[in-house]
Amino acid sequence: MTRIRVHGTEREIDPAGEFAAWLDPSRTAIVSIDMHEGHLSDDPACPCPAPRGREIVAGIDAFHREARALGVRVLHVRSTLRASGVDDVGGTSGSAWRVTFPQHVGPIPGADEHALAGSRWTEFVTEVLPGDEVVSGKKRLSAFYPTDLDFLLRQLGVTAVVLDGIMADCCVLNSAFDASNLGYRVSVPSDLVRGTDAGLEEAALSMISLHLGLVLPSSELLEAWRRCA
Amino acid sequence: MTRIRVHGTEREIDPAGEFAAWLDPSRTAIVSIDMHEGHLSDDPACPCPAPRGREIVAGIDAFHREARALGVRVLHVRSTLRASGVDDVGGTSGSAWRVTFPQHVGPIPGADEHALAGSRWTEFVTEVLPGDEVVSGKKRLSAFYPTDLDFLLRQLGVTAVVLDGIMADCCVLNSAFDASNLGYRVSVPSDLVRGTDAGLEEAALSMISLHLGLVLPSSELLEAWRRCA
Amino acid sequence: MTRIRVHGTEREIDPAGEFAAWLDPSRTAIVSIDMHEGHLSDDPACPCPAPRGREIVAGIDAFHREARALGVRVLHVRSTLRASGVDDVGGTSGSAWRVTFPQHVGPIPGADEHALAGSRWTEFVTEVLPGDEVVSGKKRLSAFYPTDLDFLLRQLGVTAVVLDGIMADCCVLNSAFDASNLGYRVSVPSDLVRGTDAGLEEAALSMISLHLGLVLPSSELLEAWRRCA
Amino acid sequence: MTRIRVHGTEREIDPAGEFAAWLDPSRTAIVSIDMHEGHLSDDPACPCPAPRGREIVAGIDAFHREARALGVRVLHVRSTLRASGVDDVGGTSGSAWRVTFPQHVGPIPGADEHALAGSRWTEFVTEVLPGDEVVSGKKRLSAFYPTDLDFLLRQLGVTAVVLDGIMADCCVLNSAFDASNLGYRVSVPSDLVRGTDAGLEEAALSMISLHLGLVLPSSELLEAWRRCA
């Protein structure tokens, strides 16, 4: 049996039962979201700080290593904006978080440098190894728009995705919605995502577990994959 | 000033300030999501019950009436699946909620009838008046995919959307993400959405307020629009 | 061997060779494009006349009958615009053909009625049988945008499409490009499409044969499918 | 008056008339398609030769210089595939042209190297200047899928596009269809595109002129823009 969490309550499911399509390692890719310097640096100039994300760097790297050994593909998604700024602050409709998030955390001094192509902020903090693939066009909250992630997943023959990274209550959750709408089976390892705060993190996991797919410890995912291998 | 709610805290903003693009009635449409019998009926056969949604039918109708009088367009989005079932239970990848949600609420007996074209479940409970438009192709959680809502909003010259309806923590939240990613300015009237439960409803509004746009009472929206008119 | 036409020259291919994915009936759907009254009626009020299309109505019906018997799905795509006109002449950016095509054929008196929901112009001229599916949201030239055709094909598990209908040099060709870009294998039966005139029809088939897929008589397609069945 | 070509016939239009939205330089961007070494190199190893394209390099550079001086933005679209090959020959559904085009021109020895990231084949032959923007994700025939071109055009506030480059009867024509379906007004300078051969080039221009937008000499476009400036 596989232990999952449904809206905060622990349950057990049969991994060969109605969630089998969620747990088939041969049709699964891990999509690791926004684990780059622009969110994770502890430099005060960090343009879009998600400091809780630093807690999961080592855990994500370890999870990816185990997954690769089981034949599961690892994809890394990265926010990248054209250096001119036209994709965001210099265009007709900039990112909404630039005005909404400061209502909660106060001014973000380096925000205009966020994700600019060629800057150090787009460097990954997690390990990117040969055999992994990178999706570089993320420009808003979803990993799917306006990127080629769906195209890449189709080319890989993937029908299930596992989302890790940051932030649980925006980019991870948004990507989980998109993946599910597009027909992919979605799982999220509860120990390998972080949100704005613990409360919203938990709420995002509840929403995913109720509407989209499986929320479970990464160790349970690995265990389920090993049984299939 | 306009009163908004940011992650549960009340704040005031200048409606002519950095949120002006969110509050321009001449470029705004209301997108009312899934207010149909398939979610709102109190018949035990209701295929996808969202009973909290019944509380806001009268409020939504009143809000739409005031909005129309101010020249704001009202669009109604409706889930509709081909009668053969191929869009969901009869296809290669059915809706995830059919297996995830019952983990929380138990079996949903009528679920297979949900949103089938030609059934009574697709009838709107809220008022749809001449001059409104209907978007009928919703098949998963987002109002945008695979529908023509983005196409319609572009044809209307709309740059801001107000989302009301159900459910706050899935279809409304997913549509808010999509709308914002596509460049629309998003507002959600806190009194005119309902979620799975009060906690997830509140969490969804927090996420919207932090990452996407304005969360505020419908009366504040109407007030801001009147000032512009 | 299967006879195909490549840029006007007849060739033979091995149906089990590099084009095998194009010719597998178990993964194929026929997408029949715009065979409705709005293009085919001989009424002088016909809003968007494609008179050459009348020549292929009987041939398409016969082809679909044989295909269904071999287990190939038949989908019918239909242009439909909201009755208010907002999707086209009443919106911010109407269909380009409304100003370009009259440069060639002169004024088209009924054009404003084209494809309006609820009008007789959206009625199919070809046979639509139980077991077929209908895609009703076509609003511009492609059968894929802004419709749910890609969604439907995925739900059907389809990886190859056969396009018939009108017009070879606009909606059929545009849909062939989109289908191929999306990863579907595209074939076009040369006897079951018609264009603006014989020259553009032939040119469209040449483009399809060079860049997208197989152009061949419908009898050859049926023959190849029978061999697989 | 502005001279245009409609299905091979010369006509004159009033640039301030029904085509005014096609000819407004303040809302226009040039989208230059695939003018890179992978198509234009005269090296025998050239992976996807489009030799007719070499004739227009100087003309495109001159046109872009004049356009920039009039304030029209220049965007360069480039085919780029991940170095691993997964986007095409190494994925579930490779580009169709790899099997169709050789039916006409014979084997293409270097085809597997086409557009690989990091190779010399992705270098532009035309001038790319500061202030221009680059769209690098083209992977099939359209400049729009799976790229962020539509996103970029929206951010630029663009409502009209001018397409130049190669090849007239596939990538340029496909992009013209997509642009028009998405609501952009499309023009193509007849002297600054090249196709598979002269016949298909002419046919592609006829299709564009009948269904999508304006086909005219680049000098006429510049002249129309100068009148507006």
PDB file of N, CA, C and O in Angstrom, chain B residues 183-218:
ATOM      1  N   GLY B 183      -2.210  37.667 -19.223  1.00  0.00           N
ATOM      2  CA  GLY B 183      -2.075  39.127 -19.252  1.00  0.00           C
ATOM      3  C   GLY B 183      -3.287  39.891 -18.780  1.00  0.00           C
ATOM      4  O   GLY B 183      -3.261  41.124 -18.750  1.00  0.00           O
ATOM      5  N   TYR B 184      -4.371  39.187 -18.424  1.00  0.00           N
ATOM      6  CA  TYR B 184      -5.551  39.877 -17.913  1.00  0.00           C
ATOM      7  C   TYR B 184      -5.345  40.258 -16.452  1.00  0.00           C
ATOM      8  O   TYR B 184      -4.715  39.524 -15.694  1.00  0.00           O
ATOM      9  N   ARG B 185      -5.910  41.374 -16.048  1.00  0.00           N
ATOM     10  CA  ARG B 185      -5.896  41.787 -14.646  1.00  0.00           C
ATOM     11  C   ARG B 185      -7.076  41.139 -13.946  1.00  0.00           C
ATOM     12  O   ARG B 185      -8.220  41.287 -14.397  1.00  0.00           O
ATOM     13  N   VAL B 186      -6.821  40.457 -12.851  1.00  0.00           N
ATOM     14  CA  VAL B 186      -7.815  39.579 -12.210  1.00  0.00           C
ATOM     15  C   VAL B 186      -8.286  40.161 -10.881  1.00  0.00           C
ATOM     16  O   VAL B 186      -7.466  40.528 -10.040  1.00  0.00           O
ATOM     17  N   SER B 187      -9.605  40.219 -10.694  1.00  0.00           N
ATOM     18  CA  SER B 187     -10.177  40.511  -9.372  1.00  0.00           C
ATOM     19  C   SER B 187     -11.187  39.429  -9.022  1.00  0.00           C
ATOM     20  O   SER B 187     -11.813  38.843  -9.914  1.00  0.00           O
ATOM     21  N   VAL B 188     -11.324  39.188  -7.731  1.00  0.00           N
ATOM     22  CA  VAL B 188     -12.292  38.204  -7.242  1.00  0.00           C
ATOM     23  C   VAL B 188     -13.066  38.824  -6.085  1.00  0.00           C
ATOM     24  O   VAL B 188     -12.466  39.233  -5.086  1.00  0.00           O
ATOM     25  N   PRO B 189     -14.395  38.917  -6.238  1.00  0.00           N
ATOM     26  CA  PRO B 189     -15.229  39.417  -5.133  1.00  0.00           C
ATOM     27  C   PRO B 189     -15.338  38.339  -4.055  1.00  0.00           C
ATOM     28  O   PRO B 189     -15.875  37.257  -4.314  1.00  0.00           O
ATOM     29  N   SER B 190     -14.848  38.658  -2.866  1.00  0.00           N
ATOM     30  CA  SER B 190     -14.727  37.639  -1.821  1.00  0.00           C
ATOM     31  C   SER B 190     -16.073  37.093  -1.374  1.00  0.00           C
ATOM     32  O   SER B 190     -16.149  35.950  -0.893  1.00  0.00           O
ATOM     33  N   ASP B 191     -17.150  37.863  -1.540  1.00  0.00           N
ATOM     34  CA  ASP B 191     -18.470  37.396  -1.116  1.00  0.00           C
ATOM     35  C   ASP B 191     -19.177  36.565  -2.188  1.00  0.00           C
ATOM     36  O   ASP B 191     -20.241  35.999  -1.909  1.00  0.00           O
ATOM     37  N   LEU B 192     -18.609  36.471  -3.380  1.00  0.00           N
ATOM     38  CA  LEU B 192     -19.325  35.822  -4.483  1.00  0.00           C
ATOM     39  C   LEU B 192     -18.585  34.622  -5.057  1.00  0.00           C
ATOM     40  O   LEU B 192     -18.722  34.282  -6.233  1.00  0.00           O
ATOM     41  N   VAL B 193     -17.754  33.997  -4.240  1.00  0.00           N
ATOM     42  CA  VAL B 193     -17.169  32.700  -4.588  1.00  0.00           C
ATOM     43  C   VAL B 193     -17.340  31.780  -3.377  1.00  0.00           C
ATOM     44  O   VAL B 193     -17.422  32.245  -2.242  1.00  0.00           O
ATOM     45  N   ARG B 194     -17.398  30.488  -3.624  1.00  0.00           N
ATOM     46  CA  ARG B 194     -17.447  29.516  -2.547  1.00  0.00           C
ATOM     47  C   ARG B 194     -16.558  28.328  -2.898  1.00  0.00           C
ATOM     48  O   ARG B 194     -16.422  28.001  -4.080  1.00  0.00           O
ATOM     49  N   GLY B 195     -15.967  27.736  -1.857  1.00  0.00           N
ATOM     50  CA  GLY B 195     -15.042  26.632  -2.086  1.00  0.00           C
ATOM     51  C   GLY B 195     -15.495  25.333  -1.460  1.00  0.00           C
ATOM     52  O   GLY B 195     -16.644  25.196  -1.024  1.00  0.00           O
ATOM     53  N   THR B 196     -14.572  24.396  -1.401  1.00  0.00           N
ATOM     54  CA  THR B 196     -14.858  23.092  -0.802  1.00  0.00           C
ATOM     55  C   THR B 196     -15.294  23.252   0.649  1.00  0.00           C
ATOM     56  O   THR B 196     -16.248  22.636   1.105  1.00  0.00           O
ATOM     57  N   ASP B 197     -14.573  24.110   1.380  1.00  0.00           N
ATOM     58  CA  ASP B 197     -14.960  24.448   2.752  1.00  0.00           C
ATOM     59  C   ASP B 197     -14.409  25.833   3.046  1.00  0.00           C
ATOM     60  O   ASP B 197     -13.690  26.421   2.219  1.00  0.00           O
ATOM     61  N   ALA B 198     -14.740  26.361   4.225  1.00  0.00           N
ATOM     62  CA  ALA B 198     -14.369  27.752   4.507  1.00  0.00           C
ATOM     63  C   ALA B 198     -12.850  27.944   4.533  1.00  0.00           C
ATOM     64  O   ALA B 198     -12.338  28.985   4.116  1.00  0.00           O
ATOM     65  N   GLY B 199     -12.129  26.936   4.984  1.00  0.00           N
ATOM     66  CA  GLY B 199     -10.676  27.065   5.076  1.00  0.00           C
ATOM     67  C   GLY B 199     -10.012  27.162   3.709  1.00  0.00           C
ATOM     68  O   GLY B 199      -9.153  28.020   3.479  1.00  0.00           O
ATOM     69  N   LEU B 200     -10.406  26.291   2.798  1.00  0.00           N
ATOM     70  CA  LEU B 200      -9.790  26.313   1.467  1.00  0.00           C
ATOM     71  C   LEU B 200     -10.235  27.530   0.671  1.00  0.00           C
ATOM     72  O   LEU B 200      -9.494  28.061  -0.158  1.00  0.00           O
ATOM     73  N   GLU B 201     -11.458  27.974   0.949  1.00  0.00           N
ATOM     74  CA  GLU B 201     -11.970  29.191   0.324  1.00  0.00           C
ATOM     75  C   GLU B 201     -11.077  30.375   0.704  1.00  0.00           C
ATOM     76  O   GLU B 201     -10.613  31.132  -0.145  1.00  0.00           O
ATOM     77  N   GLU B 202     -10.825  30.488   1.974  1.00  0.00           N
ATOM     78  CA  GLU B 202      -9.980  31.565   2.481  1.00  0.00           C
ATOM     79  C   GLU B 202      -8.558  31.452   1.929  1.00  0.00           C
ATOM     80  O   GLU B 202      -7.944  32.447   1.532  1.00  0.00           O
ATOM     81  N   ALA B 203      -8.032  30.235   1.885  1.00  0.00           N
ATOM     82  CA  ALA B 203      -6.671  30.038   1.357  1.00  0.00           C
ATOM     83  C   ALA B 203      -6.597  30.421  -0.117  1.00  0.00           C
ATOM     84  O   ALA B 203      -5.626  31.048  -0.562  1.00  0.00           O
ATOM     85  N   ALA B 204      -7.619  30.049  -0.880  1.00  0.00           N
ATOM     86  CA  ALA B 204      -7.622  30.402  -2.304  1.00  0.00           C
ATOM     87  C   ALA B 204      -7.622  31.918  -2.470  1.00  0.00           C
ATOM     88  O   ALA B 204      -6.897  32.462  -3.315  1.00  0.00           O
ATOM     89  N   LEU B 205      -8.427  32.601  -1.657  1.00  0.00           N
ATOM     90  CA  LEU B 205      -8.457  34.068  -1.749  1.00  0.00           C
ATOM     91  C   LEU B 205      -7.100  34.648  -1.354  1.00  0.00           C
ATOM     92  O   LEU B 205      -6.633  35.623  -1.954  1.00  0.00           O
ATOM     93  N   SER B 206      -6.434  34.064  -0.362  1.00  0.00           N
ATOM     94  CA  SER B 206      -5.091  34.526  -0.002  1.00  0.00           C
ATOM     95  C   SER B 206      -4.132  34.382  -1.176  1.00  0.00           C
ATOM     96  O   SER B 206      -3.353  35.286  -1.482  1.00  0.00           O
ATOM     97  N   MET B 207      -4.155  33.229  -1.827  1.00  0.00           N
ATOM     98  CA  MET B 207      -3.258  33.008  -2.966  1.00  0.00           C
ATOM     99  C   MET B 207      -3.523  34.024  -4.077  1.00  0.00           C
ATOM    100  O   MET B 207      -2.595  34.580  -4.669  1.00  0.00           O
ATOM    101  N   ILE B 208      -4.798  34.247  -4.364  1.00  0.00           N
ATOM    102  CA  ILE B 208      -5.137  35.220  -5.407  1.00  0.00           C
ATOM    103  C   ILE B 208      -4.624  36.591  -5.025  1.00  0.00           C
ATOM    104  O   ILE B 208      -4.025  37.299  -5.845  1.00  0.00           O
ATOM    105  N   SER B 209      -4.809  36.967  -3.761  1.00  0.00           N
ATOM    106  CA  SER B 209      -4.399  38.312  -3.337  1.00  0.00           C
ATOM    107  C   SER B 209      -2.883  38.489  -3.350  1.00  0.00           C
ATOM    108  O   SER B 209      -2.386  39.597  -3.557  1.00  0.00           O
ATOM    109  N   LEU B 210      -2.130  37.409  -3.121  1.00  0.00           N
ATOM    110  CA  LEU B 210      -0.663  37.514  -3.077  1.00  0.00           C
ATOM    111  C   LEU B 210      -0.032  37.462  -4.458  1.00  0.00           C
ATOM    112  O   LEU B 210       0.990  38.096  -4.704  1.00  0.00           O
ATOM    113  N   HIS B 211      -0.602  36.670  -5.360  1.00  0.00           N
ATOM    114  CA  HIS B 211       0.095  36.356  -6.611  1.00  0.00           C
ATOM    115  C   HIS B 211      -0.594  36.875  -7.867  1.00  0.00           C
ATOM    116  O   HIS B 211       0.027  36.947  -8.926  1.00  0.00           O
ATOM    117  N   LEU B 212      -1.887  37.212  -7.780  1.00  0.00           N
ATOM    118  CA  LEU B 212      -2.649  37.404  -9.013  1.00  0.00           C
ATOM    119  C   LEU B 212      -3.388  38.732  -9.122  1.00  0.00           C
ATOM    120  O   LEU B 212      -3.445  39.306 -10.210  1.00  0.00           O
ATOM    121  N   GLY B 213      -4.016  39.180  -8.050  1.00  0.00           N
ATOM    122  CA  GLY B 213      -4.816  40.392  -8.221  1.00  0.00           C
ATOM    123  C   GLY B 213      -5.566  40.780  -6.975  1.00  0.00           C
ATOM    124  O   GLY B 213      -5.132  40.484  -5.861  1.00  0.00           O
ATOM    125  N   LEU B 214      -6.717  41.413  -7.193  1.00  0.00           N
ATOM    126  CA  LEU B 214      -7.463  42.011  -6.090  1.00  0.00           C
ATOM    127  C   LEU B 214      -8.546  41.088  -5.559  1.00  0.00           C
ATOM    128  O   LEU B 214      -9.319  40.512  -6.330  1.00  0.00           O
ATOM    129  N   VAL B 215      -8.582  40.965  -4.250  1.00  0.00           N
ATOM    130  CA  VAL B 215      -9.675  40.289  -3.555  1.00  0.00           C
ATOM    131  C   VAL B 215     -10.393  41.356  -2.748  1.00  0.00           C
ATOM    132  O   VAL B 215      -9.759  42.052  -1.940  1.00  0.00           O
ATOM    133  N   LEU B 216     -11.665  41.518  -2.995  1.00  0.00           N
ATOM    134  CA  LEU B 216     -12.393  42.600  -2.333  1.00  0.00           C
ATOM    135  C   LEU B 216     -13.890  42.333  -2.379  1.00  0.00           C
ATOM    136  O   LEU B 216     -14.344  41.522  -3.183  1.00  0.00           O
ATOM    137  N   PRO B 217     -14.677  42.965  -1.494  1.00  0.00           N
ATOM    138  CA  PRO B 217     -16.122  42.759  -1.543  1.00  0.00           C
ATOM    139  C   PRO B 217     -16.683  43.269  -2.869  1.00  0.00           C
ATOM    140  O   PRO B 217     -16.176  44.259  -3.418  1.00  0.00           O
ATOM    141  N   SER B 218     -17.727  42.634  -3.358  1.00  0.00           N
ATOM    142  CA  SER B 218     -18.311  43.073  -4.629  1.00  0.00           C
ATOM    143  C   SER B 218     -18.775  44.523  -4.546  1.00  0.00           C
ATOM    144  O   SER B 218     -18.741  45.249  -5.545  1.00  0.00           O
TER     145      SER B 218
END
